[in-house]
């Protein structure tokens, strides 16, 4: 059984966990707080990012991109469609949207919520910077307008087929939803899309996540939210 | 012949151009200044990133990741090794380092130099923020220590085989070298690696780039720098 160094609310770790669950691969999870930059972890990954995929005592893939590719290469079943579309145009659209989420959305939204609301809990005397959170929330609103438009005009984020782009966005949205930062009232189409993703068996593992002394908002695990 | 919306000093555009040149694919280049966020370009790519790969009147791939994958999928020759290693461990190491360069190095170093030294030239009355440049230069120094160590202990960045990781780093380093921001005196092993990459025929197209009223530092195009 592979194991994964991860953090339960880290979106990149969540993408890897969703992929493994979708492909029916059980995994041993080992929690890391990457922001603590512990010496032992920096030896594994000097970039201090999660996830890291390990099989036996071999480190198979270090960091988000390498892990995603390793999981797709090793575990994507031959018999059914994987999360990387076979059609070239759909695959290009998947990478465009994956990058939107993993780079742009992360850079403008998610990483601020993680830094202020999660990482700072481990810095004694430190409190969330409300100015930063306000700016991140304004950015989030702009992004949700775009995601909601995509959800309104397509079945899945990239088109007719569910792909890694859906898992990437769902991973980020689920972290923000855990923290209570998604205003579902203003995003009906995205809500419908998220409800379909959330109902998949692969999603169950994420919905059971709990971080000590940081409970999820109450609709987090509800399929009817 | 495909065409590429690009900016000559944008590292992600340079990665795509290096790949196309390495695979012997001629390309029509159309210059975009993504920071101007012109309406016509935002219609093509609302994320306002380059490159964008076009064939005929079909937009094939939008943004760095989609373009890289489309070029590898469409143009990588069957007969010789492509830039994505076939060995799983080498491929994982390639993605780890690609992400290091395209996300972490870009985020901590390159984007500041581009914003301050290139994009600001298009904002009337705006001048480079020396405090930002000083911080970026300090970050650059830390990254070069790591790259130099990799170059000292391996033939290519990811191991024995040249890969996309080498092209990604060479693209970023070449932009910074154009701007005169690489101190080669302190990075002998990285210099040796860069000299090998720079001597490849694929690199010639980049060495001929000139941006109006922003000449390259004088060693930029020299193979013996």
CSV table of C-alpha atoms in Angstrom, one decimal:
chain,number,residue,atom,x,y,z
A,1,UNK,CA,0.0,0.0,0.0
A,2,UNK,CA,1.4,3.4,-0.9
A,3,UNK,CA,1.7,6.1,1.7
A,4,UNK,CA,1.3,9.8,1.4
A,5,UNK,CA,2.9,12.6,3.4
A,6,UNK,CA,0.1,15.2,3.4
A,7,UNK,CA,-1.8,17.8,5.4
A,8,UNK,CA,-5.6,17.2,5.7
A,9,UNK,CA,-6.5,20.7,4.6
A,10,UNK,CA,-3.7,21.2,2.0
A,11,UNK,CA,-5.5,21.3,-1.4
A,12,UNK,CA,-2.7,19.7,-3.4
A,13,UNK,CA,-2.7,16.8,-0.9
A,14,UNK,CA,-6.5,16.6,-1.4
A,15,UNK,CA,-6.1,16.3,-5.2
A,16,UNK,CA,-3.8,13.3,-4.7
A,17,UNK,CA,-6.1,11.7,-2.2
A,18,UNK,CA,-9.1,12.2,-4.5
A,19,UNK,CA,-7.2,10.6,-7.4
A,20,UNK,CA,-6.1,7.6,-5.3
A,21,UNK,CA,-9.7,7.1,-4.0
A,22,UNK,CA,-11.2,7.4,-7.5
A,23,UNK,CA,-8.7,4.8,-8.7
A,24,UNK,CA,-9.5,2.5,-5.8
A,25,UNK,CA,-6.1,2.6,-4.2
A,26,UNK,CA,-5.9,2.5,-0.4
A,27,UNK,CA,-3.3,4.7,1.1
A,28,UNK,CA,-1.6,5.2,4.4
A,29,UNK,CA,-1.7,8.9,5.4
A,30,UNK,CA,1.0,10.6,7.4
A,31,UNK,CA,0.3,14.1,8.5
A,32,UNK,CA,2.9,16.9,7.9
A,33,UNK,CA,2.7,20.5,8.7
A,34,UNK,CA,4.8,21.8,5.8
A,35,UNK,CA,4.9,25.4,7.2
A,36,UNK,CA,6.9,24.2,10.2
A,37,UNK,CA,9.7,23.3,7.8
A,38,UNK,CA,10.9,20.5,10.0
A,39,UNK,CA,14.5,19.3,9.3
A,40,UNK,CA,13.4,15.7,8.7
A,41,UNK,CA,10.8,16.8,6.2
A,42,UNK,CA,13.1,19.2,4.4
A,43,UNK,CA,15.5,16.4,3.8
A,44,UNK,CA,12.7,14.6,1.9
A,45,UNK,CA,11.5,17.7,0.1
A,46,UNK,CA,13.6,20.9,0.3
A,47,UNK,CA,10.7,22.8,-1.3
A,48,UNK,CA,8.7,21.9,1.8
A,49,UNK,CA,5.5,21.1,-0.2
A,50,UNK,CA,3.1,18.2,0.2
A,51,UNK,CA,2.0,15.7,-1.0
A,52,UNK,CA,4.9,13.2,-1.2
A,53,UNK,CA,4.1,9.7,-2.4
A,54,UNK,CA,6.0,6.8,-1.0
A,55,UNK,CA,5.9,3.0,-1.8
A,56,UNK,CA,7.6,0.8,0.7
A,57,UNK,CA,10.8,2.7,1.5
A,58,UNK,CA,11.1,4.3,-1.9
A,59,UNK,CA,10.1,8.0,-2.3
A,60,UNK,CA,8.2,7.8,-5.6
A,61,UNK,CA,7.1,11.4,-6.1
A,62,UNK,CA,7.9,14.7,-4.4
A,63,UNK,CA,5.5,17.6,-4.6
A,64,UNK,CA,2.1,18.2,-6.2
A,65,UNK,CA,2.9,17.9,-9.9
A,66,UNK,CA,5.2,14.8,-9.6
A,67,UNK,CA,2.6,13.1,-7.3
A,68,UNK,CA,-0.3,13.7,-9.7
A,69,UNK,CA,1.7,12.4,-12.7
A,70,UNK,CA,2.9,9.4,-10.7
A,71,UNK,CA,-0.6,8.5,-9.5
A,72,UNK,CA,-2.0,8.8,-13.1
A,73,UNK,CA,0.8,6.8,-14.6
A,74,UNK,CA,0.8,4.0,-12.0
A,75,UNK,CA,-2.8,3.7,-10.9
A,76,UNK,CA,-5.1,5.0,-13.7
A,77,UNK,CA,-7.1,1.9,-14.7
A,78,UNK,CA,-6.8,0.8,-18.3
A,79,UNK,CA,-10.4,-0.3,-18.6
A,80,UNK,CA,-12.1,3.0,-17.7
A,81,UNK,CA,-11.4,6.6,-18.6
A,82,UNK,CA,-8.8,8.2,-16.3
A,83,UNK,CA,-8.8,11.7,-15.1
A,84,UNK,CA,-6.5,12.9,-18.0
A,85,UNK,CA,-8.8,13.0,-21.0
A,86,UNK,CA,-7.6,11.1,-24.1
A,87,UNK,CA,-9.0,13.7,-26.5
A,88,UNK,CA,-6.3,16.3,-27.2
A,89,UNK,CA,-8.6,19.3,-27.0
A,90,UNK,CA,-10.1,18.2,-23.8
A,91,UNK,CA,-6.7,17.4,-22.3
A,92,UNK,CA,-5.5,20.9,-23.2
A,93,UNK,CA,-8.6,22.4,-21.5
A,94,UNK,CA,-8.0,20.3,-18.5
A,95,UNK,CA,-4.4,21.6,-18.1
A,96,UNK,CA,-5.5,25.2,-18.6
A,97,UNK,CA,-8.0,24.8,-15.8
A,98,UNK,CA,-5.8,22.8,-13.6
A,99,UNK,CA,-3.2,25.5,-13.9
A,100,UNK,CA,-5.8,28.2,-13.2
A,101,UNK,CA,-6.7,26.4,-9.9
A,102,UNK,CA,-3.3,25.1,-8.8
A,103,UNK,CA,-1.3,28.3,-9.6
A,104,UNK,CA,-3.6,31.4,-10.1
A,105,UNK,CA,-6.4,30.5,-7.6
A,106,UNK,CA,-3.9,29.2,-5.1
A,107,UNK,CA,-1.8,32.3,-5.5
A,108,UNK,CA,-4.6,34.8,-5.2
A,109,UNK,CA,-6.9,33.0,-2.8
A,110,UNK,CA,-6.3,29.6,-1.1
A,111,UNK,CA,-2.8,30.1,0.2
A,112,UNK,CA,-3.8,33.2,2.2
A,113,UNK,CA,-6.6,31.3,3.9
A,114,UNK,CA,-4.2,28.5,4.7
A,115,UNK,CA,-1.5,30.8,6.0
A,116,UNK,CA,-3.8,33.0,8.1
A,117,UNK,CA,-6.3,30.5,9.4
A,118,UNK,CA,-4.3,27.3,9.6
A,119,UNK,CA,-0.5,27.8,9.6
A,120,UNK,CA,-0.7,30.8,12.1
A,121,UNK,CA,-2.3,28.5,14.7
A,122,UNK,CA,1.2,27.1,15.1
A,123,UNK,CA,2.9,30.4,15.7
A,124,UNK,CA,2.4,31.4,19.3
A,125,UNK,CA,0.8,34.8,19.8
A,126,UNK,CA,0.0,35.1,16.1
A,127,UNK,CA,-3.5,35.9,14.9
A,128,UNK,CA,-5.1,36.0,11.4
A,129,UNK,CA,-4.5,39.3,9.5
A,130,UNK,CA,-8.0,40.5,8.8
A,131,UNK,CA,-6.8,42.8,6.0
A,132,UNK,CA,-5.2,39.9,4.2
A,133,UNK,CA,-8.3,37.7,4.6
A,134,UNK,CA,-10.5,40.6,3.3
A,135,UNK,CA,-8.4,40.9,0.2
A,136,UNK,CA,-8.3,37.1,-0.3
A,137,UNK,CA,-12.1,37.0,0.0
A,138,UNK,CA,-12.5,39.7,-2.6
A,139,UNK,CA,-10.3,37.7,-4.9
A,140,UNK,CA,-12.3,34.5,-4.1
A,141,UNK,CA,-15.5,36.3,-5.1
A,142,UNK,CA,-14.1,37.1,-8.6
A,143,UNK,CA,-12.9,33.6,-9.1
A,144,UNK,CA,-16.3,32.1,-8.1
A,145,UNK,CA,-18.0,34.3,-10.7
A,146,UNK,CA,-15.8,32.5,-13.3
A,147,UNK,CA,-16.2,29.0,-11.9
A,148,UNK,CA,-19.9,29.6,-11.6
A,149,UNK,CA,-20.0,30.6,-15.3
A,150,UNK,CA,-18.1,27.5,-16.3
A,151,UNK,CA,-20.5,25.3,-14.2
A,152,UNK,CA,-23.5,27.0,-15.8
A,153,UNK,CA,-22.3,26.4,-19.3
A,154,UNK,CA,-20.7,23.0,-19.1
A,155,UNK,CA,-21.5,19.7,-17.4
A,156,UNK,CA,-18.0,19.4,-15.9
A,157,UNK,CA,-15.4,22.1,-15.5
A,158,UNK,CA,-13.5,21.2,-18.7
A,159,UNK,CA,-16.5,20.1,-20.8
A,160,UNK,CA,-18.6,16.9,-21.1
A,161,UNK,CA,-16.1,14.7,-19.2
A,162,UNK,CA,-15.1,14.8,-15.6
A,163,UNK,CA,-11.3,15.3,-15.3
A,164,UNK,CA,-8.5,16.3,-13.1
A,165,UNK,CA,-9.6,19.9,-13.4
A,166,UNK,CA,-12.8,19.1,-11.5
A,167,UNK,CA,-10.8,17.3,-8.7
A,168,UNK,CA,-8.3,20.2,-8.5
A,169,UNK,CA,-11.1,22.8,-8.0
A,170,UNK,CA,-13.1,20.5,-5.7
A,171,UNK,CA,-10.0,20.1,-3.6
A,172,UNK,CA,-9.5,23.8,-3.2
A,173,UNK,CA,-13.2,24.6,-2.7
A,174,UNK,CA,-13.5,21.8,-0.1
A,175,UNK,CA,-10.7,23.3,2.0
A,176,UNK,CA,-12.3,26.8,1.8
A,177,UNK,CA,-15.7,25.2,2.6
A,178,UNK,CA,-14.2,23.5,5.6
A,179,UNK,CA,-13.1,26.9,6.8
A,180,UNK,CA,-16.6,28.4,6.1
A,181,UNK,CA,-15.4,30.7,3.4
A,182,UNK,CA,-17.6,29.8,0.5
A,183,UNK,CA,-20.8,31.8,0.2
A,184,UNK,CA,-23.0,29.2,-1.6
A,185,UNK,CA,-25.9,31.5,-1.8
A,186,UNK,CA,-24.3,33.5,-4.6
A,187,UNK,CA,-23.0,30.5,-6.7
A,188,UNK,CA,-26.0,28.2,-7.6
A,189,UNK,CA,-24.4,26.5,-10.6
A,190,UNK,CA,-21.1,25.9,-8.8
A,191,UNK,CA,-23.0,24.5,-5.9
A,192,UNK,CA,-24.8,22.1,-8.2
A,193,UNK,CA,-21.4,21.0,-9.7
A,194,UNK,CA,-19.8,20.7,-6.2
A,195,UNK,CA,-22.8,18.7,-5.0
A,196,UNK,CA,-22.2,16.1,-7.8
A,197,UNK,CA,-18.5,15.9,-7.0
A,198,UNK,CA,-19.1,15.7,-3.3
A,199,UNK,CA,-21.5,12.7,-3.8
A,200,UNK,CA,-18.8,10.6,-5.3
A,201,UNK,CA,-17.5,7.7,-3.2
A,202,UNK,CA,-14.0,9.1,-3.7
A,203,UNK,CA,-14.9,12.2,-1.8
A,204,UNK,CA,-15.9,10.5,1.4
A,205,UNK,CA,-12.4,10.4,2.8
A,206,UNK,CA,-12.1,14.2,2.6
A,207,UNK,CA,-15.5,14.7,4.3
A,208,UNK,CA,-14.3,12.7,7.4
A,209,UNK,CA,-11.3,15.0,7.9
A,210,UNK,CA,-11.1,16.8,11.2
A,211,UNK,CA,-8.4,19.2,12.3
A,212,UNK,CA,-7.9,19.4,16.1
A,213,UNK,CA,-9.6,22.5,17.6
A,214,UNK,CA,-10.7,23.6,14.1
A,215,UNK,CA,-14.0,22.0,13.4
A,216,UNK,CA,-15.5,22.3,9.9
A,217,UNK,CA,-18.4,24.7,9.3
A,218,UNK,CA,-21.6,22.7,9.8
A,219,UNK,CA,-22.6,22.0,6.1
A,220,UNK,CA,-19.1,20.7,5.3
A,221,UNK,CA,-19.8,17.0,5.2
A,222,UNK,CA,-23.5,17.3,4.2
A,223,UNK,CA,-24.3,16.1,0.7
A,224,UNK,CA,-27.4,18.3,0.9
A,225,UNK,CA,-25.8,21.6,1.9
B,1,UNK,CA,3.1,26.0,-39.1
B,2,UNK,CA,1.9,26.6,-35.5
B,3,UNK,CA,2.0,30.0,-34.1
B,4,UNK,CA,2.7,31.1,-30.5
B,5,UNK,CA,1.4,34.1,-28.6
B,6,UNK,CA,4.4,34.9,-26.4
B,7,UNK,CA,6.6,37.5,-24.9
B,8,UNK,CA,10.3,37.3,-25.7
B,9,UNK,CA,11.4,37.6,-22.1
B,10,UNK,CA,8.6,35.5,-20.5
B,11,UNK,CA,10.2,32.3,-19.2
B,12,UNK,CA,7.1,30.1,-19.8
B,13,UNK,CA,7.1,31.3,-23.4
B,14,UNK,CA,10.8,30.5,-23.6
B,15,UNK,CA,10.2,27.0,-22.4
B,16,UNK,CA,7.7,26.4,-25.2
B,17,UNK,CA,10.0,28.0,-27.8
B,18,UNK,CA,12.9,25.8,-26.6
B,19,UNK,CA,10.8,22.7,-26.9
B,20,UNK,CA,9.5,23.5,-30.4
B,21,UNK,CA,13.1,24.3,-31.5
B,22,UNK,CA,14.5,21.1,-30.0
B,23,UNK,CA,11.8,19.1,-31.8
B,24,UNK,CA,12.6,20.9,-35.1
B,25,UNK,CA,9.2,22.6,-35.3
B,26,UNK,CA,9.2,26.1,-37.0
B,27,UNK,CA,6.8,28.5,-35.3
B,28,UNK,CA,5.3,31.9,-36.1
B,29,UNK,CA,5.8,34.2,-33.1
B,30,UNK,CA,3.3,36.9,-32.2
B,31,UNK,CA,4.3,39.2,-29.3
B,32,UNK,CA,1.9,39.9,-26.5
B,33,UNK,CA,2.5,42.0,-23.4
B,34,UNK,CA,0.4,39.9,-21.0
B,35,UNK,CA,0.6,42.6,-18.2
B,36,UNK,CA,-1.4,45.0,-20.3
B,37,UNK,CA,-4.4,42.7,-20.1
B,38,UNK,CA,-5.7,43.8,-23.5
B,39,UNK,CA,-9.3,42.9,-24.1
B,40,UNK,CA,-8.6,41.0,-27.3
B,41,UNK,CA,-6.0,38.8,-25.5
B,42,UNK,CA,-8.3,38.3,-22.4
B,43,UNK,CA,-10.9,36.8,-24.7
B,44,UNK,CA,-8.3,34.2,-25.7
B,45,UNK,CA,-7.0,33.7,-22.2
B,46,UNK,CA,-8.9,35.2,-19.3
B,47,UNK,CA,-5.9,34.2,-17.1
B,48,UNK,CA,-3.7,36.6,-19.2
B,49,UNK,CA,-0.8,34.2,-19.3
B,50,UNK,CA,1.4,33.3,-22.2
B,51,UNK,CA,2.2,31.2,-24.2
B,52,UNK,CA,-0.8,30.3,-26.2
B,53,UNK,CA,-0.3,27.7,-29.0
B,54,UNK,CA,-2.4,28.1,-32.2
B,55,UNK,CA,-2.6,25.9,-35.3
B,56,UNK,CA,-4.4,27.5,-38.3
B,57,UNK,CA,-7.3,29.2,-36.6
B,58,UNK,CA,-7.6,26.7,-33.8
B,59,UNK,CA,-6.4,27.6,-30.4
B,60,UNK,CA,-4.7,24.4,-29.3
B,61,UNK,CA,-3.4,25.2,-25.9
B,62,UNK,CA,-3.8,28.1,-23.5
B,63,UNK,CA,-1.2,28.9,-20.8
B,64,UNK,CA,2.1,27.3,-19.8
B,65,UNK,CA,1.1,23.8,-18.7
B,66,UNK,CA,-1.3,23.1,-21.5
B,67,UNK,CA,1.2,24.4,-24.1
B,68,UNK,CA,4.0,22.2,-22.7
B,69,UNK,CA,1.8,19.1,-22.8
B,70,UNK,CA,0.4,19.9,-26.2
B,71,UNK,CA,3.9,20.4,-27.7
B,72,UNK,CA,5.2,17.1,-26.0
B,73,UNK,CA,2.1,15.2,-27.2
B,74,UNK,CA,2.1,16.5,-30.8
B,75,UNK,CA,5.7,17.1,-31.7
B,76,UNK,CA,7.9,14.9,-29.6
B,77,UNK,CA,9.7,12.6,-32.1
B,78,UNK,CA,9.0,8.9,-31.8
B,79,UNK,CA,12.6,8.0,-32.8
B,80,UNK,CA,14.5,9.9,-30.2
B,81,UNK,CA,14.1,10.5,-26.5
B,82,UNK,CA,11.7,13.4,-25.8
B,83,UNK,CA,12.0,15.9,-22.9
B,84,UNK,CA,9.7,13.8,-20.7
B,85,UNK,CA,11.9,10.9,-19.5
B,86,UNK,CA,10.4,7.4,-20.0
B,87,UNK,CA,11.8,6.0,-16.8
B,88,UNK,CA,9.2,6.6,-14.0
B,89,UNK,CA,11.8,7.8,-11.3
B,90,UNK,CA,13.4,10.2,-13.8
B,91,UNK,CA,10.0,11.5,-14.8
B,92,UNK,CA,9.0,12.1,-11.2
B,93,UNK,CA,12.3,14.0,-10.6
B,94,UNK,CA,11.7,16.0,-13.7
B,95,UNK,CA,8.2,17.1,-12.5
B,96,UNK,CA,9.6,17.9,-9.0
B,97,UNK,CA,12.2,20.2,-10.5
B,98,UNK,CA,9.9,21.6,-13.2
B,99,UNK,CA,7.5,22.6,-10.4
B,100,UNK,CA,10.4,24.1,-8.4
B,101,UNK,CA,11.3,26.3,-11.3
B,102,UNK,CA,7.9,27.2,-12.7
B,103,UNK,CA,6.1,27.7,-9.4
B,104,UNK,CA,8.6,28.3,-6.5
B,105,UNK,CA,11.5,30.0,-8.3
B,106,UNK,CA,9.0,32.0,-10.4
B,107,UNK,CA,7.1,33.0,-7.3
B,108,UNK,CA,10.1,34.0,-5.3
B,109,UNK,CA,12.4,35.4,-8.0
B,110,UNK,CA,11.6,35.7,-11.7
B,111,UNK,CA,8.2,37.4,-11.5
B,112,UNK,CA,9.6,40.3,-9.5
B,113,UNK,CA,12.3,41.0,-12.0
B,114,UNK,CA,9.7,40.8,-14.9
B,115,UNK,CA,7.3,43.1,-13.1
B,116,UNK,CA,9.9,45.7,-11.9
B,117,UNK,CA,12.2,45.7,-14.9
B,118,UNK,CA,9.9,44.9,-17.9
B,119,UNK,CA,6.2,45.4,-17.2
B,120,UNK,CA,6.8,48.7,-15.4
B,121,UNK,CA,8.3,50.2,-18.6
B,122,UNK,CA,4.7,50.3,-19.9
B,123,UNK,CA,3.4,52.2,-16.9
B,124,UNK,CA,4.1,55.9,-17.4
B,125,UNK,CA,5.9,57.4,-14.5
B,126,UNK,CA,6.6,54.1,-12.9
B,127,UNK,CA,10.1,53.0,-11.8
B,128,UNK,CA,11.5,49.8,-10.5
B,129,UNK,CA,11.1,49.3,-6.8
B,130,UNK,CA,14.6,48.8,-5.6
B,131,UNK,CA,13.4,47.2,-2.3
B,132,UNK,CA,11.5,44.6,-4.2
B,133,UNK,CA,14.5,43.9,-6.5
B,134,UNK,CA,16.8,43.6,-3.5
B,135,UNK,CA,14.6,41.0,-1.9
B,136,UNK,CA,14.2,39.1,-5.2
B,137,UNK,CA,18.0,39.2,-5.6
B,138,UNK,CA,18.5,37.7,-2.1
B,139,UNK,CA,16.0,34.9,-3.0
B,140,UNK,CA,17.8,34.4,-6.3
B,141,UNK,CA,21.1,33.9,-4.4
B,142,UNK,CA,19.5,31.1,-2.3
B,143,UNK,CA,18.1,29.3,-5.3
B,144,UNK,CA,21.4,29.5,-7.2
B,145,UNK,CA,23.1,27.7,-4.3
B,146,UNK,CA,20.6,24.9,-4.8
B,147,UNK,CA,20.9,24.8,-8.6
B,148,UNK,CA,24.6,25.0,-8.4
B,149,UNK,CA,24.7,22.0,-6.0
B,150,UNK,CA,22.5,20.0,-8.4
B,151,UNK,CA,24.8,21.0,-11.4
B,152,UNK,CA,27.8,19.9,-9.3
B,153,UNK,CA,26.4,16.5,-8.5
B,154,UNK,CA,24.6,15.5,-11.6
B,155,UNK,CA,25.2,15.7,-15.4
B,156,UNK,CA,21.8,17.3,-16.0
B,157,UNK,CA,19.4,18.9,-13.5
B,158,UNK,CA,17.3,15.8,-13.0
B,159,UNK,CA,20.1,13.2,-13.4
B,160,UNK,CA,21.8,11.6,-16.4
B,161,UNK,CA,19.4,12.7,-19.0
B,162,UNK,CA,18.5,16.1,-20.3
B,163,UNK,CA,14.8,16.8,-19.7
B,164,UNK,CA,12.1,19.5,-19.5
B,165,UNK,CA,13.6,20.4,-16.1
B,166,UNK,CA,16.7,21.7,-17.8
B,167,UNK,CA,14.8,23.7,-20.3
B,168,UNK,CA,12.6,25.2,-17.6
B,169,UNK,CA,15.5,26.4,-15.6
B,170,UNK,CA,17.4,27.5,-18.6
B,171,UNK,CA,14.4,29.6,-19.8
B,172,UNK,CA,14.2,31.4,-16.4
B,173,UNK,CA,18.0,31.8,-16.1
B,174,UNK,CA,18.2,33.2,-19.6
B,175,UNK,CA,15.6,35.9,-18.9
B,176,UNK,CA,17.5,36.9,-15.7
B,177,UNK,CA,20.8,36.8,-17.6
B,178,UNK,CA,19.4,39.0,-20.3
B,179,UNK,CA,18.6,41.5,-17.6
B,180,UNK,CA,22.1,41.1,-16.1
B,181,UNK,CA,21.0,39.7,-12.8
B,182,UNK,CA,23.0,36.4,-12.8
B,183,UNK,CA,26.3,36.6,-11.0
B,184,UNK,CA,28.2,33.9,-12.8
B,185,UNK,CA,31.3,34.3,-10.7
B,186,UNK,CA,29.7,32.6,-7.7
B,187,UNK,CA,28.1,29.7,-9.6
B,188,UNK,CA,30.8,27.8,-11.5
B,189,UNK,CA,28.9,24.5,-11.8
B,190,UNK,CA,25.6,26.1,-12.9
B,191,UNK,CA,27.6,28.1,-15.4
B,192,UNK,CA,29.1,24.9,-16.9
B,193,UNK,CA,25.6,23.4,-17.1
B,194,UNK,CA,24.2,26.6,-18.7
B,195,UNK,CA,27.0,26.7,-21.2
B,196,UNK,CA,26.1,23.2,-22.4
B,197,UNK,CA,22.4,24.1,-22.7
B,198,UNK,CA,23.2,27.5,-24.4
B,199,UNK,CA,25.3,25.7,-27.0
B,200,UNK,CA,22.4,23.7,-28.3
B,201,UNK,CA,21.0,24.7,-31.6
B,202,UNK,CA,17.6,25.0,-30.0
B,203,UNK,CA,18.9,27.9,-27.9
B,204,UNK,CA,19.9,30.1,-30.8
B,205,UNK,CA,16.4,31.6,-31.2
B,206,UNK,CA,16.4,32.9,-27.7
B,207,UNK,CA,19.9,34.4,-28.0
B,208,UNK,CA,18.7,36.5,-30.9
B,209,UNK,CA,15.9,38.1,-28.9
B,210,UNK,CA,16.1,41.8,-28.4
B,211,UNK,CA,13.5,44.0,-26.6
B,212,UNK,CA,13.3,47.6,-27.8
B,213,UNK,CA,15.2,50.0,-25.6
B,214,UNK,CA,16.2,47.2,-23.3
B,215,UNK,CA,19.4,45.7,-24.6
B,216,UNK,CA,20.8,42.5,-23.1
B,217,UNK,CA,23.8,42.5,-20.8
B,218,UNK,CA,26.8,42.0,-23.0
B,219,UNK,CA,27.6,38.3,-22.3
B,220,UNK,CA,24.0,37.3,-22.9
B,221,UNK,CA,24.5,35.8,-26.4
B,222,UNK,CA,28.1,34.7,-26.0
B,223,UNK,CA,28.6,30.9,-25.8
B,224,UNK,CA,31.9,31.7,-23.9
B,225,UNK,CA,30.5,34.0,-21.2
